[in-house]
Tab-separated table of N, CA and C in Angstrom:
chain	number	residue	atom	x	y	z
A	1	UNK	N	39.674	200.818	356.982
A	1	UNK	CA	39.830	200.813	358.409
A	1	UNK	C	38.706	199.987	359.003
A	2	UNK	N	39.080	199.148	359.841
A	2	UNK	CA	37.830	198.497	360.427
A	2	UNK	C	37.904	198.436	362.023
A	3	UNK	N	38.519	199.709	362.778
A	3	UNK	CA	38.188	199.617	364.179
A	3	UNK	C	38.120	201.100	364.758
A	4	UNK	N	37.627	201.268	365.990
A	4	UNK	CA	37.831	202.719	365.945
A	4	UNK	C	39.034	203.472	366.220
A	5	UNK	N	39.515	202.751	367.010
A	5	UNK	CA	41.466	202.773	367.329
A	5	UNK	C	41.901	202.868	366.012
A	6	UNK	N	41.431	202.747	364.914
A	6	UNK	CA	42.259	202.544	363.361
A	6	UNK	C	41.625	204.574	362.955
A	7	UNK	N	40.600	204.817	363.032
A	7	UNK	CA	39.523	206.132	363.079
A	7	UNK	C	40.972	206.987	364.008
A	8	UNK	N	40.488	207.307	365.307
A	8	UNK	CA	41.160	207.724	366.131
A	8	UNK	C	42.282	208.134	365.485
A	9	UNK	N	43.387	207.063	365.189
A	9	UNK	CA	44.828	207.602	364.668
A	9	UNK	C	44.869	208.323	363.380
A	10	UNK	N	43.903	208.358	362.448
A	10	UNK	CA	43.735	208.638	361.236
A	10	UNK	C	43.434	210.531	361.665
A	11	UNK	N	42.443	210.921	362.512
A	11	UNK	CA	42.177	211.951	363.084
A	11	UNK	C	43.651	212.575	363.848
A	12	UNK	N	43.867	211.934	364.378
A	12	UNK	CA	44.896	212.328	365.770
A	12	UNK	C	46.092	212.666	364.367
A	13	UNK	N	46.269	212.393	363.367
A	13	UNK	CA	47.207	212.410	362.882
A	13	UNK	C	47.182	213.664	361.939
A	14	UNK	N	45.956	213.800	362.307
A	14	UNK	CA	45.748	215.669	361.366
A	14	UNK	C	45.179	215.309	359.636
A	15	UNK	N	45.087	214.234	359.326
A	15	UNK	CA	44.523	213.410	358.270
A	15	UNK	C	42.958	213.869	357.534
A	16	UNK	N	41.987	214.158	358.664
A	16	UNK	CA	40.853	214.580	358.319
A	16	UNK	C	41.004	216.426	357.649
A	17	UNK	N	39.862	216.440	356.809
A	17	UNK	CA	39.733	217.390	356.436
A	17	UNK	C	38.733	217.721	355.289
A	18	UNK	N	38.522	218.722	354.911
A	18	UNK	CA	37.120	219.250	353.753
A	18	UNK	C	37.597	218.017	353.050
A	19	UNK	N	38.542	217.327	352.342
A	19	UNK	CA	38.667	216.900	351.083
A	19	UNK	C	38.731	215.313	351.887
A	20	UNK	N	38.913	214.725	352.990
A	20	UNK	CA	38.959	213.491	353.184
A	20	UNK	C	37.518	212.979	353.901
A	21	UNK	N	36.964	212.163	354.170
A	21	UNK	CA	35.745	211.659	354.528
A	21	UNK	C	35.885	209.438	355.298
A	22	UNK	N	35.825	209.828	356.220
A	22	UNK	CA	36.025	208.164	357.058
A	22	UNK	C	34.777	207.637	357.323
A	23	UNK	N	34.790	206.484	357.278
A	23	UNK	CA	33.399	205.926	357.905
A	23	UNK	C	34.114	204.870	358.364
A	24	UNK	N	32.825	204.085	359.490
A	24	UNK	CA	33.218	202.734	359.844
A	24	UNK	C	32.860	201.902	359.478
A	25	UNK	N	33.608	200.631	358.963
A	25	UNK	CA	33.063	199.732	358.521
A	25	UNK	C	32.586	198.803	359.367
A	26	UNK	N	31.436	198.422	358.502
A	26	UNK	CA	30.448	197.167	359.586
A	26	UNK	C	30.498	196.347	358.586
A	27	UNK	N	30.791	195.082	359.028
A	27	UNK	CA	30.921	193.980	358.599
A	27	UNK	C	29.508	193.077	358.467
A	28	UNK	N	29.412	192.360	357.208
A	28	UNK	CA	28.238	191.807	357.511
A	28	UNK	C	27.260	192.029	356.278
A	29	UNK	N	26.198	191.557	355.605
A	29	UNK	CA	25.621	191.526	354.445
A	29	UNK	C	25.504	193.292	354.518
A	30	UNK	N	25.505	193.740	352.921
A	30	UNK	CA	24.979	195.013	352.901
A	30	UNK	C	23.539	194.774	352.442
A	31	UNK	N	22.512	195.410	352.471
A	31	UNK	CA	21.316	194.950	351.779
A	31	UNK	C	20.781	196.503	351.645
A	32	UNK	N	19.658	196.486	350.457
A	32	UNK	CA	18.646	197.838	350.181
A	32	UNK	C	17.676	197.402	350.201
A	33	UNK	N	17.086	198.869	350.096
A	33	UNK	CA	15.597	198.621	350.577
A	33	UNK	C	14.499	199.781	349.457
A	34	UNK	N	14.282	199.552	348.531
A	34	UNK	CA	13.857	200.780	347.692
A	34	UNK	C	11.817	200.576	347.792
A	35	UNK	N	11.589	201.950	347.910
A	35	UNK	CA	10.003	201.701	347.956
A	35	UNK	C	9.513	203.658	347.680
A	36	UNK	N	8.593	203.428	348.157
A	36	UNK	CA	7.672	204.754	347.555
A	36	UNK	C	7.000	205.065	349.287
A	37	UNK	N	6.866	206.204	350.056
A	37	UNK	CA	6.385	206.626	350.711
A	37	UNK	C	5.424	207.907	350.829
A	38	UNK	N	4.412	207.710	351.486
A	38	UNK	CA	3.227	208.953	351.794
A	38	UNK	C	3.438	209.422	352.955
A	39	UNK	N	4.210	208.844	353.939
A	39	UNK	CA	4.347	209.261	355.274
A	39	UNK	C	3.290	208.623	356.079
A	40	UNK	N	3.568	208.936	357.175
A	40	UNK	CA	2.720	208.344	358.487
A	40	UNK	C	2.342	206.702	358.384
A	41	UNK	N	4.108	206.619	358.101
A	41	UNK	CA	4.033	204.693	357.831
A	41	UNK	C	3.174	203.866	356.719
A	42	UNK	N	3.137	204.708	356.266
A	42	UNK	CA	2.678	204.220	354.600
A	42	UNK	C	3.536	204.036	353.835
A	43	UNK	N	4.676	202.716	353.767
A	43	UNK	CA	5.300	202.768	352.871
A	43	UNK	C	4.900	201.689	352.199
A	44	UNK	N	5.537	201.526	350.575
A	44	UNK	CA	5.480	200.335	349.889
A	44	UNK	C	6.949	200.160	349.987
A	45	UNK	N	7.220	199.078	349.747
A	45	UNK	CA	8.639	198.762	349.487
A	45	UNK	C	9.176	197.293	349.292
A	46	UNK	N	10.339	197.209	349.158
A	46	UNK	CA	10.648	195.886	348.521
A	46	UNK	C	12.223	195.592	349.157
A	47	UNK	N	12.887	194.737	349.824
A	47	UNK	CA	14.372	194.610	350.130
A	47	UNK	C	14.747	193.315	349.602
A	48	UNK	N	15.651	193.846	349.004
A	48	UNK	CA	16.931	192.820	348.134
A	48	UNK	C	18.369	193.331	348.005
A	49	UNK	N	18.525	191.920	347.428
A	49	UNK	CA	20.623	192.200	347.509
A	49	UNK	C	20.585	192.574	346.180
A	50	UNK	N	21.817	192.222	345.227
A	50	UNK	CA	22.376	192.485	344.104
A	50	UNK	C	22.506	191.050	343.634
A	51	UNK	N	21.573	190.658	342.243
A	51	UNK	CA	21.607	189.330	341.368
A	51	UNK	C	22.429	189.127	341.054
A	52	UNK	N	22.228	190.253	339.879
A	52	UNK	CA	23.723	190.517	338.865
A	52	UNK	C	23.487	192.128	338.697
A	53	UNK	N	25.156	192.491	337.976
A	53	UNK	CA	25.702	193.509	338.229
A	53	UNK	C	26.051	194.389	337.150
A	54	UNK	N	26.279	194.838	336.158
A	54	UNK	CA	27.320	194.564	334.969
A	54	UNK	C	28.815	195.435	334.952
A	55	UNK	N	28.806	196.259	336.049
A	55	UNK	CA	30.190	196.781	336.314
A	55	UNK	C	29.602	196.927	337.937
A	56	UNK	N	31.172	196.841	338.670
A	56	UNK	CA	31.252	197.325	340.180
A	56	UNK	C	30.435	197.937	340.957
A	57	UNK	N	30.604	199.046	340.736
A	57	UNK	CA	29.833	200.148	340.856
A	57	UNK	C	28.577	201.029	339.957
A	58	UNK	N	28.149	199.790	339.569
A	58	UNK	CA	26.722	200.302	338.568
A	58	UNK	C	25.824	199.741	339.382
A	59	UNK	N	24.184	200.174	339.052
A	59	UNK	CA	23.435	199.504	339.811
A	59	UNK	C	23.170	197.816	339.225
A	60	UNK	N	22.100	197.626	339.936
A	60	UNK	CA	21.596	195.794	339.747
A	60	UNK	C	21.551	196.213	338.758
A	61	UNK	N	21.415	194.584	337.877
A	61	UNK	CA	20.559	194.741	336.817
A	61	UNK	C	19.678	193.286	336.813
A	62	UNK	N	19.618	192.545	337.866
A	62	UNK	CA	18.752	191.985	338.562
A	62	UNK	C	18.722	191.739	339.970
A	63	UNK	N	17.949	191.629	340.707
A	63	UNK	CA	17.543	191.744	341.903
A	63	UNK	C	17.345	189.926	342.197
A	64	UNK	N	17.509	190.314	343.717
A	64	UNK	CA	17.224	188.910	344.486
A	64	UNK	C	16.126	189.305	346.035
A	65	UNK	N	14.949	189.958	345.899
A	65	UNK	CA	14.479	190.159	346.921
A	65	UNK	C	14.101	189.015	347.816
A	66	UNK	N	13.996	189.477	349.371
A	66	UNK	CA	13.861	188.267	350.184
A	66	UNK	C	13.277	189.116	351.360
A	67	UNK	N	12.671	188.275	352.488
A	67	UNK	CA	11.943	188.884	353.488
A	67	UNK	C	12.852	189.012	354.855
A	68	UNK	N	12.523	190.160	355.107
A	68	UNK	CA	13.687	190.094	356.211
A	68	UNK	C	12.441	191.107	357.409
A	69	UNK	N	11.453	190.666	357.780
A	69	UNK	CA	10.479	190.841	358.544
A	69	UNK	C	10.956	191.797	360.058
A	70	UNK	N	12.204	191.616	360.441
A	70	UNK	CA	12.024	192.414	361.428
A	70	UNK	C	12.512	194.164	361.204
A	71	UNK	N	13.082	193.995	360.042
A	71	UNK	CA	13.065	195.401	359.331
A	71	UNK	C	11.984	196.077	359.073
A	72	UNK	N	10.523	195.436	358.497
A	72	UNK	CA	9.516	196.196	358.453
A	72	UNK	C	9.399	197.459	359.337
A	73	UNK	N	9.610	197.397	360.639
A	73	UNK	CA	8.404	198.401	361.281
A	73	UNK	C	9.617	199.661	361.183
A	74	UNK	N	11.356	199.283	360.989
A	74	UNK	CA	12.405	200.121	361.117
A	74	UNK	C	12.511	201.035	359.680
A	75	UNK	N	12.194	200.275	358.477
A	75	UNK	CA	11.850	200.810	357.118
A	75	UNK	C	10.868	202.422	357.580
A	76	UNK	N	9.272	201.917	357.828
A	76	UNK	CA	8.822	203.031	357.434
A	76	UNK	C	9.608	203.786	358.915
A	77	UNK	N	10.082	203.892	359.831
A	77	UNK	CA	10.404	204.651	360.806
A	77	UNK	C	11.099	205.193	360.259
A	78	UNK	N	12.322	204.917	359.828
A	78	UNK	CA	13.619	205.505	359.038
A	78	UNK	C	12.559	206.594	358.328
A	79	UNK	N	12.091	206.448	357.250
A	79	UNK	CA	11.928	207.317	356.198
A	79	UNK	C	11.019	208.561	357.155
A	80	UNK	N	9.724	208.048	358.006
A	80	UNK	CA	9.055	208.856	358.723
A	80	UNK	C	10.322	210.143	359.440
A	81	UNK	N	11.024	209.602	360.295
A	81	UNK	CA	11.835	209.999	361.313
A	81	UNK	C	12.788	211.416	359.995
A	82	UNK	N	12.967	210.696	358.729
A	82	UNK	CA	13.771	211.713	357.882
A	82	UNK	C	13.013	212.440	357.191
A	83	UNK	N	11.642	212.351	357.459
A	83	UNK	CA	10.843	213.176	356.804
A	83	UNK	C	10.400	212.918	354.998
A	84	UNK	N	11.038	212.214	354.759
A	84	UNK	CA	11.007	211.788	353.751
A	84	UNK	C	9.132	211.772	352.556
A	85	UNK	N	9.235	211.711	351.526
A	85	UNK	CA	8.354	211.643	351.026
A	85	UNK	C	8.559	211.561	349.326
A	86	UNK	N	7.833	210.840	348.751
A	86	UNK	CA	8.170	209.417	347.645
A	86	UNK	C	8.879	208.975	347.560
A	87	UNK	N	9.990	208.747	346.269
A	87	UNK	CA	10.652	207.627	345.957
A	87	UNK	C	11.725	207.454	346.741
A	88	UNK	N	12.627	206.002	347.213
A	88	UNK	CA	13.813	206.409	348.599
A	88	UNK	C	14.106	205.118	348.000
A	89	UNK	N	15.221	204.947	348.482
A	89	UNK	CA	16.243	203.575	348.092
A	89	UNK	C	17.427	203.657	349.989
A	90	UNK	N	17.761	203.445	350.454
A	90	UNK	CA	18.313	202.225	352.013
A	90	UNK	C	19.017	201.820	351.956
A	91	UNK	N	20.404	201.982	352.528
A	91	UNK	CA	20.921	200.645	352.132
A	91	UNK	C	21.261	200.726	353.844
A	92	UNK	N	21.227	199.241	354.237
A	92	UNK	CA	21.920	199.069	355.784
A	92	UNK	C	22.340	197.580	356.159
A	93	UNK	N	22.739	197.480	357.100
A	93	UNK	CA	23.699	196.002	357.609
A	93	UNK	C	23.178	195.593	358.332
A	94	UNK	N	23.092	194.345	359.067
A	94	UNK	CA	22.795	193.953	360.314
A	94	UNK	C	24.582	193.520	360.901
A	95	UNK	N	24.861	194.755	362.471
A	95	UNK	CA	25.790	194.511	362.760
A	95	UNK	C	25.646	192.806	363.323
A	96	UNK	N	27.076	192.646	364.539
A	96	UNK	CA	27.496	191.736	364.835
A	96	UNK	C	25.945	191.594	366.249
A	97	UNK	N	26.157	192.672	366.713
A	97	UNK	CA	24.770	192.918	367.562
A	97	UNK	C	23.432	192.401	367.704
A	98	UNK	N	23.300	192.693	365.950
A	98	UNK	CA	21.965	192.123	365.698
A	98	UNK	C	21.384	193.637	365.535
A	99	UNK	N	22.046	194.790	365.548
A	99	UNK	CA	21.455	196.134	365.440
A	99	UNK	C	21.554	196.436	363.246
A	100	UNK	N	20.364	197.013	363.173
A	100	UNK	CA	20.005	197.464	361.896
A	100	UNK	C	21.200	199.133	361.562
A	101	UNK	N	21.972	199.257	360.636
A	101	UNK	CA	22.546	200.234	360.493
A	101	UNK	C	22.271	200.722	359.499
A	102	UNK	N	21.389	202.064	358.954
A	102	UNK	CA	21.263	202.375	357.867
A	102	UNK	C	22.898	203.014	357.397
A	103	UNK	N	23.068	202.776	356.025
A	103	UNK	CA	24.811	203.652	356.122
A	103	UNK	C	24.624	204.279	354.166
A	104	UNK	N	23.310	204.531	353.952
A	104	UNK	CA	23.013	204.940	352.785
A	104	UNK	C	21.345	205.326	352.690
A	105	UNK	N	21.538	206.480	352.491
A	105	UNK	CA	19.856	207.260	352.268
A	105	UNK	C	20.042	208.047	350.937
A	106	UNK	N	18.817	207.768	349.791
A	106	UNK	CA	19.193	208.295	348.931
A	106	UNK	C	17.198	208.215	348.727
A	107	UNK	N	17.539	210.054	348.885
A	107	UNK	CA	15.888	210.185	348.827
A	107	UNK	C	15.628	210.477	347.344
A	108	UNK	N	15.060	209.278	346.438
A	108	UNK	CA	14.758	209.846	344.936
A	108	UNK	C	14.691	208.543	344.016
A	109	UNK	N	14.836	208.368	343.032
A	109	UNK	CA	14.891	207.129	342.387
A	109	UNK	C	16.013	207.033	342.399
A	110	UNK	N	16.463	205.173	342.563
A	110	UNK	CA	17.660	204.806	342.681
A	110	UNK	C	17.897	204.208	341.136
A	111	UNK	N	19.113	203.525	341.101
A	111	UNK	CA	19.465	203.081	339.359
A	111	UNK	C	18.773	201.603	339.354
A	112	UNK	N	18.568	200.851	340.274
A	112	UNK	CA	18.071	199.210	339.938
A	112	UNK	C	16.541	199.460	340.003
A	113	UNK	N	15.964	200.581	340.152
A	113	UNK	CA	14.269	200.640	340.264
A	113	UNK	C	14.283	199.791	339.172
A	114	UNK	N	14.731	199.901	337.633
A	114	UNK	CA	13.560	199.030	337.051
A	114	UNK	C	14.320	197.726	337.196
A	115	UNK	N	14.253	197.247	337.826
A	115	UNK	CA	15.003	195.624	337.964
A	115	UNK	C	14.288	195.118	338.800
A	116	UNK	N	13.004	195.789	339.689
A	116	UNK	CA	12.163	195.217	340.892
A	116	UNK	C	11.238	195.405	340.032
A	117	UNK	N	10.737	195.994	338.718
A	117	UNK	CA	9.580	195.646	337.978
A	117	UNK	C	8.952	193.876	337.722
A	118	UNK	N	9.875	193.502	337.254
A	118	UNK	CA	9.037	191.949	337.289
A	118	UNK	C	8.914	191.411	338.478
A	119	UNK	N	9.024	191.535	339.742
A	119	UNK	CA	8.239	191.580	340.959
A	119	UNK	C	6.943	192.056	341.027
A	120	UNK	N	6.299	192.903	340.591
A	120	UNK	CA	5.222	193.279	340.503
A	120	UNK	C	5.192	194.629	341.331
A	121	UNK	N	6.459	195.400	341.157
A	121	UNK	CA	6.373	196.275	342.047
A	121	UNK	C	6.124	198.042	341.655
A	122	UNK	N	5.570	198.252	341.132
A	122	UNK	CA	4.667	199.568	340.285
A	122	UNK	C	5.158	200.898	341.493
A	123	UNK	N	6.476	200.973	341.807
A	123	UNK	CA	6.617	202.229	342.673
A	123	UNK	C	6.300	203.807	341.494
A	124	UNK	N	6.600	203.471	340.471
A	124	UNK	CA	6.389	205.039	339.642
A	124	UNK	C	4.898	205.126	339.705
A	125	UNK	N	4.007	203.931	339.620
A	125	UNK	CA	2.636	204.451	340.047
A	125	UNK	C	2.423	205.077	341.260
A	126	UNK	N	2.785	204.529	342.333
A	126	UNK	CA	2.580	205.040	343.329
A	126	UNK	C	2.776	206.587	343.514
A	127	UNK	N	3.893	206.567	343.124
A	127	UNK	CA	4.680	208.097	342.665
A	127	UNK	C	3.772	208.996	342.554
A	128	UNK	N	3.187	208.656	340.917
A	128	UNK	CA	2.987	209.182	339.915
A	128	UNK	C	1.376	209.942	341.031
A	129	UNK	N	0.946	208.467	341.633
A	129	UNK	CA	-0.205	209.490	342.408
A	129	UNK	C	-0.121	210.145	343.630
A	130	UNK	N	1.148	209.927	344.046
A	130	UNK	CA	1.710	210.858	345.689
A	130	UNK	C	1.567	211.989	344.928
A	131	UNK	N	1.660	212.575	343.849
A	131	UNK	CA	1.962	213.793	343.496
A	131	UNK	C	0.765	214.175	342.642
A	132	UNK	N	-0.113	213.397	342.215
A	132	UNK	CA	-1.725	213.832	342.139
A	132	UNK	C	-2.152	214.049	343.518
A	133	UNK	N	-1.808	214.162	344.793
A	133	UNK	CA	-2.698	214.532	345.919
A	133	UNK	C	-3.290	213.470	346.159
A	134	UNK	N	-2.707	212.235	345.638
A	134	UNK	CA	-3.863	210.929	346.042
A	134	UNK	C	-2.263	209.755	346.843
A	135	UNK	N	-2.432	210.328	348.531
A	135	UNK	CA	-1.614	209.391	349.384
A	135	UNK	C	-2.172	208.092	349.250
A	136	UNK	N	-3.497	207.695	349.606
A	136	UNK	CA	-3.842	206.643	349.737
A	136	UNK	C	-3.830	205.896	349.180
A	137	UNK	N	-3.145	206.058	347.496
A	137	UNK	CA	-2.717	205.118	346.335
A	137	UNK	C	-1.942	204.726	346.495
A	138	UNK	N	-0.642	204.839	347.431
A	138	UNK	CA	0.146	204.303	347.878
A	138	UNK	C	-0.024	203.174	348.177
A	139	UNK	N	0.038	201.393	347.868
A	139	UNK	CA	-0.772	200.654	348.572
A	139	UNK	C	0.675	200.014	349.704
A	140	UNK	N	0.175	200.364	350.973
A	140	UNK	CA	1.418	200.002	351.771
A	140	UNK	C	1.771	198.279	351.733
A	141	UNK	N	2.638	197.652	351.748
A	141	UNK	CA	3.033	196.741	352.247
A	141	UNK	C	4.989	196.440	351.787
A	142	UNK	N	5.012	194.866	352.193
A	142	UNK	CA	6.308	194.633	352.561
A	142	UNK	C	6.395	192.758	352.250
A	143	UNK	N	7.142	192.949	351.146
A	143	UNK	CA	7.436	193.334	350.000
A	143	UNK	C	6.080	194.462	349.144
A	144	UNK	N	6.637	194.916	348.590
A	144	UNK	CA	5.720	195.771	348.084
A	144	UNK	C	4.852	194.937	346.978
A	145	UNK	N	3.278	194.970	347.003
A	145	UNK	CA	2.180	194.284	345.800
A	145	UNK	C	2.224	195.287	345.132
A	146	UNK	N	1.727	194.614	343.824
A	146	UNK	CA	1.257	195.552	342.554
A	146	UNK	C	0.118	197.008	343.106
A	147	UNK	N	0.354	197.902	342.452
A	147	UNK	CA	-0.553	198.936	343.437
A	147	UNK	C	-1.789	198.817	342.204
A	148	UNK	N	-2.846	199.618	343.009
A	148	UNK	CA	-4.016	199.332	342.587
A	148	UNK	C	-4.470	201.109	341.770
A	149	UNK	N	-3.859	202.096	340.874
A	149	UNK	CA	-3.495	203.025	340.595
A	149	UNK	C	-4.380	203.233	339.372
């Protein structure tokens, strides 16, 4: 379905229920965003598409990260705003608008984490010391640097 008049009739028609589930589609690149958070806008993180694949619905199994700068300050908000804390993976669109849509939150390790390793991107360190009591090992940035752990 891609309108809400298409939604609407699907409802109106007695269609919804425990076992059915609708969303809307937004048109337009999907992209993720996987990183490690301490909260209070401390995130590390990294956003990329899908390289390669090896089935449909499996994760990457290489990555194509790229900078998409006006997402920064919406990244750590998202995770802040959900309360969130370590590992998180994103996925969202940029509508026709120009508005950011998150339409996937998955608080935990995702399946392409190790495919952002040869980036230099050490999120299980980070991890590994969010949960020694040491936030500040987190080293924030965007794309995420090698952490210093």
């Amino acid at each position: 379905m891609e309108t809400r008049e298409e939604l609407e009739a699907l409802f109106a028609s007695g269609r919804h229920g425990p076992d059915t589930f609708f969303e809307r589609f937004v048109p337009g690149r999907s992209v993720s965003v996987g990183g490690v958070t301490a909260g209070g806008g401390r995130v590390a993180a990294m956003v990329y598409d899908y390289a390669a694949q090896r089935s449909t619905y499996g994760p990457a199994t290489a990555l194509a990260p790229f900078d998409d700068e006006p997402m920064v300050p919406l990244i750590a908000a998202t995770v802040d705003t959900l309360g969130l804390r370590g590992l998180f993976n994103l996925g969202y669109r940029h509508d026709e608008a120009g508005r950011f849509l998150v339409h996937d939150v998955n608080p935990r390790v995702w399946g392409s984490v190790a495919a952002s390793l040869p980036f230099g991107n050490s999120f299980f360190a980070s991890y590994a010391a969010l949960l020694q009591g040491r936030p500040d090992a987190v080293v924030a940035g965007y794309p995420a640097q090698p952490d210093a752990v």
